[in-house]
PDB file of C-alpha atoms in Angstrom:
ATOM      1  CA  UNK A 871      -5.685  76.899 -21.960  1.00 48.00           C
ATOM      2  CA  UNK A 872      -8.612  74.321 -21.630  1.00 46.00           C
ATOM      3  CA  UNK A 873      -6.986  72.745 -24.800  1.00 48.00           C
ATOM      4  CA  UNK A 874      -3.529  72.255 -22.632  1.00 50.00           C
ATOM      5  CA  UNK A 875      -5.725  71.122 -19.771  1.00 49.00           C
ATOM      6  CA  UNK A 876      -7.126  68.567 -21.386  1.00 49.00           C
ATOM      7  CA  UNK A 877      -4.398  66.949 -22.679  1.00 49.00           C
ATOM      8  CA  UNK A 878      -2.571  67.140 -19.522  1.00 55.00           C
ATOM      9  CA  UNK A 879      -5.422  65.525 -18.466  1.00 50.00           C
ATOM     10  CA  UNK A 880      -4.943  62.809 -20.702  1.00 47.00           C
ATOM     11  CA  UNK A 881      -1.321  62.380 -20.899  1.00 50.00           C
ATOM     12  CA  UNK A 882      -1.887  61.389 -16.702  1.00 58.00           C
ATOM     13  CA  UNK A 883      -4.663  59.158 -17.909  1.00 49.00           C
ATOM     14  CA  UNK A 884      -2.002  57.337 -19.802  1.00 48.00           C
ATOM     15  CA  UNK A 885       0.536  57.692 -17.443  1.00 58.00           C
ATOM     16  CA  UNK A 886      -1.415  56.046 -14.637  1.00 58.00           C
ATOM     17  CA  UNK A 887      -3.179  53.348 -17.410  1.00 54.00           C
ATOM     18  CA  UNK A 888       0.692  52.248 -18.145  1.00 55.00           C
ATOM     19  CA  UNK A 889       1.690  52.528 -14.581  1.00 59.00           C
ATOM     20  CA  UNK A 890      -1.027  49.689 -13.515  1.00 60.00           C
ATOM     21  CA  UNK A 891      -0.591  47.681 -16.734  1.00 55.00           C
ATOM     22  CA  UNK A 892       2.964  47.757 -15.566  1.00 62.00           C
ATOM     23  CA  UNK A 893       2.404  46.703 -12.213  1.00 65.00           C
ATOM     24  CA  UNK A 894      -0.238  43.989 -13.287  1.00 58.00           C
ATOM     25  CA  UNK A 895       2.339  42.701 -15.572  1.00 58.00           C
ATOM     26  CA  UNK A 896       4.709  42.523 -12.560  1.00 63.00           C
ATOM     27  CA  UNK A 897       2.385  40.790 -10.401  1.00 57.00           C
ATOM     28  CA  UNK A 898       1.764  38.174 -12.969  1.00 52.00           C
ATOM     29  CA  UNK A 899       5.184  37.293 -14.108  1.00 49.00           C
ATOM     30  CA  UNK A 900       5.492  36.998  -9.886  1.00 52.00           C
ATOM     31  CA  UNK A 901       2.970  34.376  -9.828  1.00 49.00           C
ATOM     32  CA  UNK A 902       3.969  32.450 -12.513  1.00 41.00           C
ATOM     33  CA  UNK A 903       7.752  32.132 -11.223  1.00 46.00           C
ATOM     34  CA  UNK A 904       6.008  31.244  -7.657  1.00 48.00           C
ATOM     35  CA  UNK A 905       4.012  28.537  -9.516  1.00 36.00           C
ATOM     36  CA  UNK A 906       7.233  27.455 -11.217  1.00 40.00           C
ATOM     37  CA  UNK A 907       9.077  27.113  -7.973  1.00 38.00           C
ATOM     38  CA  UNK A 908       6.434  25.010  -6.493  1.00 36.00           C
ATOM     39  CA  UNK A 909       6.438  23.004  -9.293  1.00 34.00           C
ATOM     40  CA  UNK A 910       9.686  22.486  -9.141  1.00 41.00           C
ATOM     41  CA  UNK A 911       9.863  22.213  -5.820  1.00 40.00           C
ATOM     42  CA  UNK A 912       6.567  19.484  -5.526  1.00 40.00           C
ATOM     43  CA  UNK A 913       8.133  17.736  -8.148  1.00 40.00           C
ATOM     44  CA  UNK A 914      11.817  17.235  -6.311  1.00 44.00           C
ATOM     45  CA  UNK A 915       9.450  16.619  -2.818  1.00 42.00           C
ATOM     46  CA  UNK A 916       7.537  13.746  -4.616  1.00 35.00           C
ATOM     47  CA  UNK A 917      10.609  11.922  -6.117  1.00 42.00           C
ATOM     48  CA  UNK A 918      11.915  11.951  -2.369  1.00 41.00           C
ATOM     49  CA  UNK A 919       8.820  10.909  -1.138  1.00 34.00           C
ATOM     50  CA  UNK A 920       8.723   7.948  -3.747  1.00 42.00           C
ATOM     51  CA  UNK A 921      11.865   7.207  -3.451  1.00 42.00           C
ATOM     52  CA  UNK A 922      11.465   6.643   0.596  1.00 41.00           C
ATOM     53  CA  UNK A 923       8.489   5.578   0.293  1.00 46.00           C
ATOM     54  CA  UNK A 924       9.207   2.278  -2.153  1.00 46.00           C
ATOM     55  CA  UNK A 925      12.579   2.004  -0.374  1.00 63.00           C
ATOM     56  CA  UNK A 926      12.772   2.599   3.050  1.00 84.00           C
ATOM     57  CA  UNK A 927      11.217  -0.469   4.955  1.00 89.00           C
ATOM     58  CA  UNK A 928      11.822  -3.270   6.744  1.00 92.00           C
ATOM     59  CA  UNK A 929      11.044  -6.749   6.341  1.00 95.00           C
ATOM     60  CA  UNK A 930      10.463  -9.300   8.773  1.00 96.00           C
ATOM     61  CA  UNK A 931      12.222 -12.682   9.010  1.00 96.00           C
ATOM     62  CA  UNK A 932      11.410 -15.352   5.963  1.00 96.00           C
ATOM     63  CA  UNK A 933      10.382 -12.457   3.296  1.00 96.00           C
ATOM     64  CA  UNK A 934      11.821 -12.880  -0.574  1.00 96.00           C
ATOM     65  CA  UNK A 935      14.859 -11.383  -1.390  1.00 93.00           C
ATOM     66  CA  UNK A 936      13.160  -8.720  -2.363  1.00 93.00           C
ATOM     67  CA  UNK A 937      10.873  -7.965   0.614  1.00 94.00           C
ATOM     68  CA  UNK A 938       7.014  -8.635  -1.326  1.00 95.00           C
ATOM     69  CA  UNK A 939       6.228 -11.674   0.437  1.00 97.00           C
ATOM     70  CA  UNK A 940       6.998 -14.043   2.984  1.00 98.00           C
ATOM     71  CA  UNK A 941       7.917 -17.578   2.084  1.00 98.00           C
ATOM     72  CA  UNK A 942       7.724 -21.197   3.475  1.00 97.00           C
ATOM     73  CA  UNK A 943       8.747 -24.659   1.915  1.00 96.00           C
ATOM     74  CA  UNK A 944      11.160 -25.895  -0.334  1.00 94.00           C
ATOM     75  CA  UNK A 945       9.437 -27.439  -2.947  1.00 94.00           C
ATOM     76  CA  UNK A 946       9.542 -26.660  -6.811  1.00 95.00           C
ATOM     77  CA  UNK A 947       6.534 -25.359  -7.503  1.00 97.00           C
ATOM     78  CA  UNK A 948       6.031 -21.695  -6.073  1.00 97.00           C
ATOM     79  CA  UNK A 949       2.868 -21.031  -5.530  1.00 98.00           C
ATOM     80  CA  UNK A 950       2.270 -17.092  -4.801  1.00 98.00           C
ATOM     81  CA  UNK A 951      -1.012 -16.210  -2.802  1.00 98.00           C
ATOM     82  CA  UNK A 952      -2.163 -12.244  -2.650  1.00 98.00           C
ATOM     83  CA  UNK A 953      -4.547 -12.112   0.166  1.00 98.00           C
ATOM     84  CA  UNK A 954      -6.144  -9.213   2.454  1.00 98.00           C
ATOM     85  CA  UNK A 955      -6.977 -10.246   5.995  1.00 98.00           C
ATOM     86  CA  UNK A 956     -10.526  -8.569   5.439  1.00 98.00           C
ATOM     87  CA  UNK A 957     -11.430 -10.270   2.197  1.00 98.00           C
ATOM     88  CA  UNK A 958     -14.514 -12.259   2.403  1.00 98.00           C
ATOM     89  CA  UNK A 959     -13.601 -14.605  -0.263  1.00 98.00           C
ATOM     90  CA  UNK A 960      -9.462 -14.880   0.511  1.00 98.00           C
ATOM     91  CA  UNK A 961     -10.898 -16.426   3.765  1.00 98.00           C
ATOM     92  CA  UNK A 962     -13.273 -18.709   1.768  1.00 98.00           C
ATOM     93  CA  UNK A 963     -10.368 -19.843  -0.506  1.00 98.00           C
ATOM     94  CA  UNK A 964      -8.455 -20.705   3.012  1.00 97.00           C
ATOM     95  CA  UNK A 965     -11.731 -22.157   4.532  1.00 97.00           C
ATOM     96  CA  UNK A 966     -11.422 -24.748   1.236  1.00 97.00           C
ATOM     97  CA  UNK A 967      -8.172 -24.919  -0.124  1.00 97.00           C
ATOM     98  CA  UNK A 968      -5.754 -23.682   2.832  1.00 97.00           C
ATOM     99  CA  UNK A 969      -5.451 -27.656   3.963  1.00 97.00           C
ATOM    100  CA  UNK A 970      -4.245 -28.394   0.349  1.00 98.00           C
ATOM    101  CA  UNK A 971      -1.721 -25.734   0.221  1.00 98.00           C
ATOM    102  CA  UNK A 972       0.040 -26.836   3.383  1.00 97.00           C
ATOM    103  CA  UNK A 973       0.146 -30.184   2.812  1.00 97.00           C
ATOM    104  CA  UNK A 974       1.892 -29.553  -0.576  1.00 98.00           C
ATOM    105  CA  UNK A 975       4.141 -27.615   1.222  1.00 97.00           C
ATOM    106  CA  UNK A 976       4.966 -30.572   4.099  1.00 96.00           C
ATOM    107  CA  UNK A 977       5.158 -32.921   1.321  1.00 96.00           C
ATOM    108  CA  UNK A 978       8.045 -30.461  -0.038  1.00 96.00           C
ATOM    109  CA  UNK A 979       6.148 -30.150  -3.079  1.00 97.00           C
ATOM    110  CA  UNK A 980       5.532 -26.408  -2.859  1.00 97.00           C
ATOM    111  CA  UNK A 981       7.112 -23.392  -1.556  1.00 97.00           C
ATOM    112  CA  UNK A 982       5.016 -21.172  -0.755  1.00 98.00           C
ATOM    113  CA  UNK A 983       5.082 -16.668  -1.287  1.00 98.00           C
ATOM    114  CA  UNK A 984       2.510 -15.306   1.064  1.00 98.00           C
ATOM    115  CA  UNK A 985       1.763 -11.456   0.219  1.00 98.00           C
ATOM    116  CA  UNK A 986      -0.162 -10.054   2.656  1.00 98.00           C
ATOM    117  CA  UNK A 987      -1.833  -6.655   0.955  1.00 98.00           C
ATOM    118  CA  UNK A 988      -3.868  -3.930   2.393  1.00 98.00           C
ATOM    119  CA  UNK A 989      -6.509  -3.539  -0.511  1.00 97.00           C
ATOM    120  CA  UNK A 990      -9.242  -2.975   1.037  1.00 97.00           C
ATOM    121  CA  UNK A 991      -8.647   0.152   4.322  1.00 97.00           C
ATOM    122  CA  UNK A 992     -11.247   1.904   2.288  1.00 96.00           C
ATOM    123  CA  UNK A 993     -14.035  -0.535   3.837  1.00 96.00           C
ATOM    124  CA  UNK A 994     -12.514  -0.469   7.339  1.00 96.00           C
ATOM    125  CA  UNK A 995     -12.416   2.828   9.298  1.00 96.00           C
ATOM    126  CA  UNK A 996      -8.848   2.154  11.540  1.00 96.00           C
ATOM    127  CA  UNK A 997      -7.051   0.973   7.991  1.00 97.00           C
ATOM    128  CA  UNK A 998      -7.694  -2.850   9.602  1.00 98.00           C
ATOM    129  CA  UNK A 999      -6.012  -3.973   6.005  1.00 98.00           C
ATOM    130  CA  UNK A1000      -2.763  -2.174   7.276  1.00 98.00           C
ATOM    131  CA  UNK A1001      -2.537  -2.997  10.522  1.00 98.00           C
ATOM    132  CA  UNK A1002      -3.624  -7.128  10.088  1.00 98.00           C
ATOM    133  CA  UNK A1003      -0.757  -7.513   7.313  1.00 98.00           C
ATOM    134  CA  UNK A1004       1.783  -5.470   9.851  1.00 98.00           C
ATOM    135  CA  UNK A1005       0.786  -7.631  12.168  1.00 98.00           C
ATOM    136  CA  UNK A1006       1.772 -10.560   9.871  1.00 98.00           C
ATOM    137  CA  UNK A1007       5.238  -8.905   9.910  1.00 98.00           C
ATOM    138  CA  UNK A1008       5.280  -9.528  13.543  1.00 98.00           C
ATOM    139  CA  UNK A1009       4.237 -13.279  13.707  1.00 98.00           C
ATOM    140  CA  UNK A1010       6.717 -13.772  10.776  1.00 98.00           C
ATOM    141  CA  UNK A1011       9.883 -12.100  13.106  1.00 97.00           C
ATOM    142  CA  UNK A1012       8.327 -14.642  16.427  1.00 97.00           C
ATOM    143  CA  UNK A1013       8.311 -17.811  14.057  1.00 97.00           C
ATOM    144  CA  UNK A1014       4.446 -18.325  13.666  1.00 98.00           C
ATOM    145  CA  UNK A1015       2.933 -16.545  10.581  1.00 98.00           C
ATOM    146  CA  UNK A1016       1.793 -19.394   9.106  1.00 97.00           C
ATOM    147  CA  UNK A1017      -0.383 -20.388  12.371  1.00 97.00           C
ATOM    148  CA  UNK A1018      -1.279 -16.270  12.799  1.00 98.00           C
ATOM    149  CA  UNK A1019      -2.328 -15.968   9.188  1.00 98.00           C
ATOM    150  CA  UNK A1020      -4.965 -18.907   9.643  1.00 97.00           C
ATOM    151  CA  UNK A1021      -6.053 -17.443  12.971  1.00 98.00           C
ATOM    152  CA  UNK A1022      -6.375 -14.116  11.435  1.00 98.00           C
ATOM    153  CA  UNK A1023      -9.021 -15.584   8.772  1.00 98.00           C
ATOM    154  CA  UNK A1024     -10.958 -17.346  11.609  1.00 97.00           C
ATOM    155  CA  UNK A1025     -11.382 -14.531  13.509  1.00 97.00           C
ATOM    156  CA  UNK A1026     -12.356 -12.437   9.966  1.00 98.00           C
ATOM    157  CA  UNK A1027     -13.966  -8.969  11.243  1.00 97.00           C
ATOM    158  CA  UNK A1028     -16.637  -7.867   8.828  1.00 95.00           C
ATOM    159  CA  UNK A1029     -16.304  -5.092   6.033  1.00 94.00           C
ATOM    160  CA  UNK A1030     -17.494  -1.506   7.425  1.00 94.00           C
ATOM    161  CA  UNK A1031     -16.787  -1.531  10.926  1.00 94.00           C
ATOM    162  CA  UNK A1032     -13.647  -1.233  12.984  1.00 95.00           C
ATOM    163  CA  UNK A1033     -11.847  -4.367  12.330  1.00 96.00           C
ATOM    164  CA  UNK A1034     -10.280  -6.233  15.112  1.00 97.00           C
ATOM    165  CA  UNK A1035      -8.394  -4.042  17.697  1.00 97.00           C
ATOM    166  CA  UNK A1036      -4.481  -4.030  18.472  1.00 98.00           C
ATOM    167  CA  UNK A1037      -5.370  -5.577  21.560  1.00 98.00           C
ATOM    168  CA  UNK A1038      -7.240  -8.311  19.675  1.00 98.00           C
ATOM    169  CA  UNK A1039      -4.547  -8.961  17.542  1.00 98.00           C
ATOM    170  CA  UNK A1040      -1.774  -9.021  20.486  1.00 98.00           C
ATOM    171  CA  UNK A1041      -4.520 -11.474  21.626  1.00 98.00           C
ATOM    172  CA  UNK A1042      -4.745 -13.758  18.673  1.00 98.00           C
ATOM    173  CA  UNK A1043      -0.857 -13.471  18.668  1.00 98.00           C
ATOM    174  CA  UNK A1044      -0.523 -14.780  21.888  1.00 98.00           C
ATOM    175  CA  UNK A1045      -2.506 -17.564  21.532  1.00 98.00           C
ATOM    176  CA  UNK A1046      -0.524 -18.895  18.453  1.00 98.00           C
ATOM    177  CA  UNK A1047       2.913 -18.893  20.742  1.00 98.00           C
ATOM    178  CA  UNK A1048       3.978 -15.715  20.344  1.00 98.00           C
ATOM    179  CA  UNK A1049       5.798 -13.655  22.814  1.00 98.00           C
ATOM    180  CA  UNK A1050       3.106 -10.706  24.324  1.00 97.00           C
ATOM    181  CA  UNK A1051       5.603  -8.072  25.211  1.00 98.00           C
ATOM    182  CA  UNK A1052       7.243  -8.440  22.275  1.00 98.00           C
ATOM    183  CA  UNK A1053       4.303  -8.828  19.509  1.00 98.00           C
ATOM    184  CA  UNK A1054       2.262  -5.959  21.207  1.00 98.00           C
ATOM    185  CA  UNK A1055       5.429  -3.823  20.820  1.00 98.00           C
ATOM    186  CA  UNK A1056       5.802  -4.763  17.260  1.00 98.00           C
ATOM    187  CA  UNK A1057       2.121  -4.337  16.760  1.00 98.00           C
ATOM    188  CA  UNK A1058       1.676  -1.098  18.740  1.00 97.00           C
ATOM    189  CA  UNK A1059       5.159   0.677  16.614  1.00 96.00           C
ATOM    190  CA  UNK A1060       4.012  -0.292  13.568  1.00 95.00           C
ATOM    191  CA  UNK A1061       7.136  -1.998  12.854  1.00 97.00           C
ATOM    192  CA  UNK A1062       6.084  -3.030   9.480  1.00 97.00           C
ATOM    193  CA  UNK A1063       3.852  -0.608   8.098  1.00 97.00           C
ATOM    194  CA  UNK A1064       6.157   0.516   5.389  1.00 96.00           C
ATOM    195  CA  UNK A1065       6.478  -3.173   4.676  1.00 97.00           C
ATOM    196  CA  UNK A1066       2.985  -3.480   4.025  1.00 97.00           C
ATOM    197  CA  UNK A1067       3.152  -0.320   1.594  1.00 96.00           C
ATOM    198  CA  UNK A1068       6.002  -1.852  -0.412  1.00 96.00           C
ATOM    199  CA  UNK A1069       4.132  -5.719  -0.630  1.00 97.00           C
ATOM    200  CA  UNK A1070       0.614  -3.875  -1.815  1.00 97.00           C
ATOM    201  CA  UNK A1071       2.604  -1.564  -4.183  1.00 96.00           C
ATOM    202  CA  UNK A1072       4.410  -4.141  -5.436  1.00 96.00           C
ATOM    203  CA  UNK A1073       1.283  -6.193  -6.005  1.00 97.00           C
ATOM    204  CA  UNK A1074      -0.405  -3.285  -7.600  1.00 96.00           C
ATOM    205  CA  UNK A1075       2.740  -2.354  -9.850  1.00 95.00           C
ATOM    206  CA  UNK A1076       2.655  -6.512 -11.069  1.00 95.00           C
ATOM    207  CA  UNK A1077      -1.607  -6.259 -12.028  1.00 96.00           C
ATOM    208  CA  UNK A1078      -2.897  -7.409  -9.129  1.00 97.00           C
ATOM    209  CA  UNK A1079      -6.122  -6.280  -8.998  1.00 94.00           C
ATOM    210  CA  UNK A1080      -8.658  -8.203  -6.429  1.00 95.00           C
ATOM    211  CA  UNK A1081      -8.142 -11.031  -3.833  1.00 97.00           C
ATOM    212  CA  UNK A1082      -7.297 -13.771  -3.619  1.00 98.00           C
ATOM    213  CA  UNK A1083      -5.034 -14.256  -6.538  1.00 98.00           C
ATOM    214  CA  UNK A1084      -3.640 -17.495  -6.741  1.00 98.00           C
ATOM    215  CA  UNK A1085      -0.364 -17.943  -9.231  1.00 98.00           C
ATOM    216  CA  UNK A1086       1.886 -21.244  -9.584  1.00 98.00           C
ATOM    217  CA  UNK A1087       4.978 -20.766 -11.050  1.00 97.00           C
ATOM    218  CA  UNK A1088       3.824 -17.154 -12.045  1.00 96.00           C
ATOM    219  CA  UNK A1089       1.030 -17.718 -13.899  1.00 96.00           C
ATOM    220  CA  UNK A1090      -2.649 -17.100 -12.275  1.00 97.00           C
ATOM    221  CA  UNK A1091      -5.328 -19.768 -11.401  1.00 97.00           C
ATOM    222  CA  UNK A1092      -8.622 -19.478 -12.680  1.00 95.00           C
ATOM    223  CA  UNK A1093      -9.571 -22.997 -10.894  1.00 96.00           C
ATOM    224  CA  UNK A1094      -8.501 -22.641  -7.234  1.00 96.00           C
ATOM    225  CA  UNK A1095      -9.910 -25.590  -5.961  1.00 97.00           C
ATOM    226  CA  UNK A1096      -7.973 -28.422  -3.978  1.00 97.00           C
ATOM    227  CA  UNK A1097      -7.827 -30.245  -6.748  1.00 98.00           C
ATOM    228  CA  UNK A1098      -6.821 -27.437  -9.534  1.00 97.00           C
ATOM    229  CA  UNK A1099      -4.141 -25.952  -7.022  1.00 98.00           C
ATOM    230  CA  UNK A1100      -2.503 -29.381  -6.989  1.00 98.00           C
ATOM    231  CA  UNK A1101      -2.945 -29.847 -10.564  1.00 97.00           C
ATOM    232  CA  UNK A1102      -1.327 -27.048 -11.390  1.00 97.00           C
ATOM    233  CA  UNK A1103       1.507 -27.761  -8.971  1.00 97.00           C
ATOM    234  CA  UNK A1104       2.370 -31.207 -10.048  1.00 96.00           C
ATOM    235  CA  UNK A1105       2.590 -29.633 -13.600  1.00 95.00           C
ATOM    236  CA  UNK A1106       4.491 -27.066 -12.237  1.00 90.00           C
ATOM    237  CA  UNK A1107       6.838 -29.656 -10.563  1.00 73.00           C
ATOM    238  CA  UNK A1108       8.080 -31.842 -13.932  1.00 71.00           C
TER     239      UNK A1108
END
């Protein structure tokens, strides 16, 4: 009797062991499927997201065909500048060579492809790099980027802090020509936020790595003086 007892005893032992190993295998063959599906699932959601993300923007007036830049002149020689409104030494290279640039451009030697990236939001705490090239987007759709550009680099905030305010840049805006209402709306929307995105992505995606870059005729300056810039675009011009 204690013999029968025993293994009854045992045969529920190995009922019960086989009923959770059961069940355990259940509950992971759930979790894996539930990982699969959100795989899946993140997978499809990024692809969207890229595929907004790199295509859904607008550009303002004057950009390339292809929406990385916005461009002034006529003249053979392109010369492509990749500049952040917060970089210490992109407003150095305008300080000394910004004079040369233009007048190549007036003397319809150059055209010029401004690209306005936001590299550097990580030393700003309101994403100043974002909102300054917007911004650009704005003067560019009122006619004055070229004279908003230059007044953005003279009024150059300082890495670390806030950066200028919207206010300061409806400001600086206004005081170039543009219309208030209309640039402070602009400015305040973010109209061309996602146009930023696509011009630093697309700078990113081509090797840009640090500002300025200076390229004439697609290949990058190592001298960026007046005189190498103008070098380089007379050779560029035969």
């Amino acid at each position: 009797m204690s013999s029968r007892k025993g293994q009854r005893d045992t045969a529920r032992l190995v009922r019960q062991q086989l009923a959770r190993e059961r069940r355990r295998r259940r509950t992971l063959w759930t979790s894996v499927a539930a990982v699969a599906v959100l795989v899946i699932a993140g997978g499809i959601g990024w692809a969207v997201w890229s595929s907004q993300r790199s295509d859904t923007f607008t550009a303002p007036p004057g950009a390339t065909e292809n929406g990385t830049g916005v461009a002034y002149g006529d003249g053979p020689a392109t010369i492509d500048l990749y500049e952040d409104f917060l970089c210490p030494a992109c407003k150095q290279f305008q300080q000394s060579s910004g004079a040369t640039i233009e007048q190549l451009v007036n003397e319809g030697k150059a055209r010029v492809v401004f690209h306005p990236v936001a590299y550097l939001n990580r030393f700003s705490t309101t994403e100043y790099s974002t909102r300054s090239s917007a911004a650009s987007g704005c003067a560019a759709k009122g006619g004055k980027f070229r004279e908003f550009t230059a007044a953005l680099f003279d009024r150059q905030p300082p890495e670390g802090g806030a950066g200028l305010s919207n206010d300061e840049l409806v400001e600086i805006g206004a005081g170039v020509g543009l219309n208030r209402d209309d640039f402070s709306s602009c400015v305040s929307d973010g109209t061309y936020r996602a146009w930023t995105e696509r011009v630093t992505e697309d700078a990113s995606k081509a090797g840009i790595t640090g500002t300025p870059t200076i390229k004439v005729n697609g290949k990058e300056l190592s001298d960026r003086s007046p005189a190498g810039i103008t070098a380089a675009v007379a050779a560029a011009g035969k």
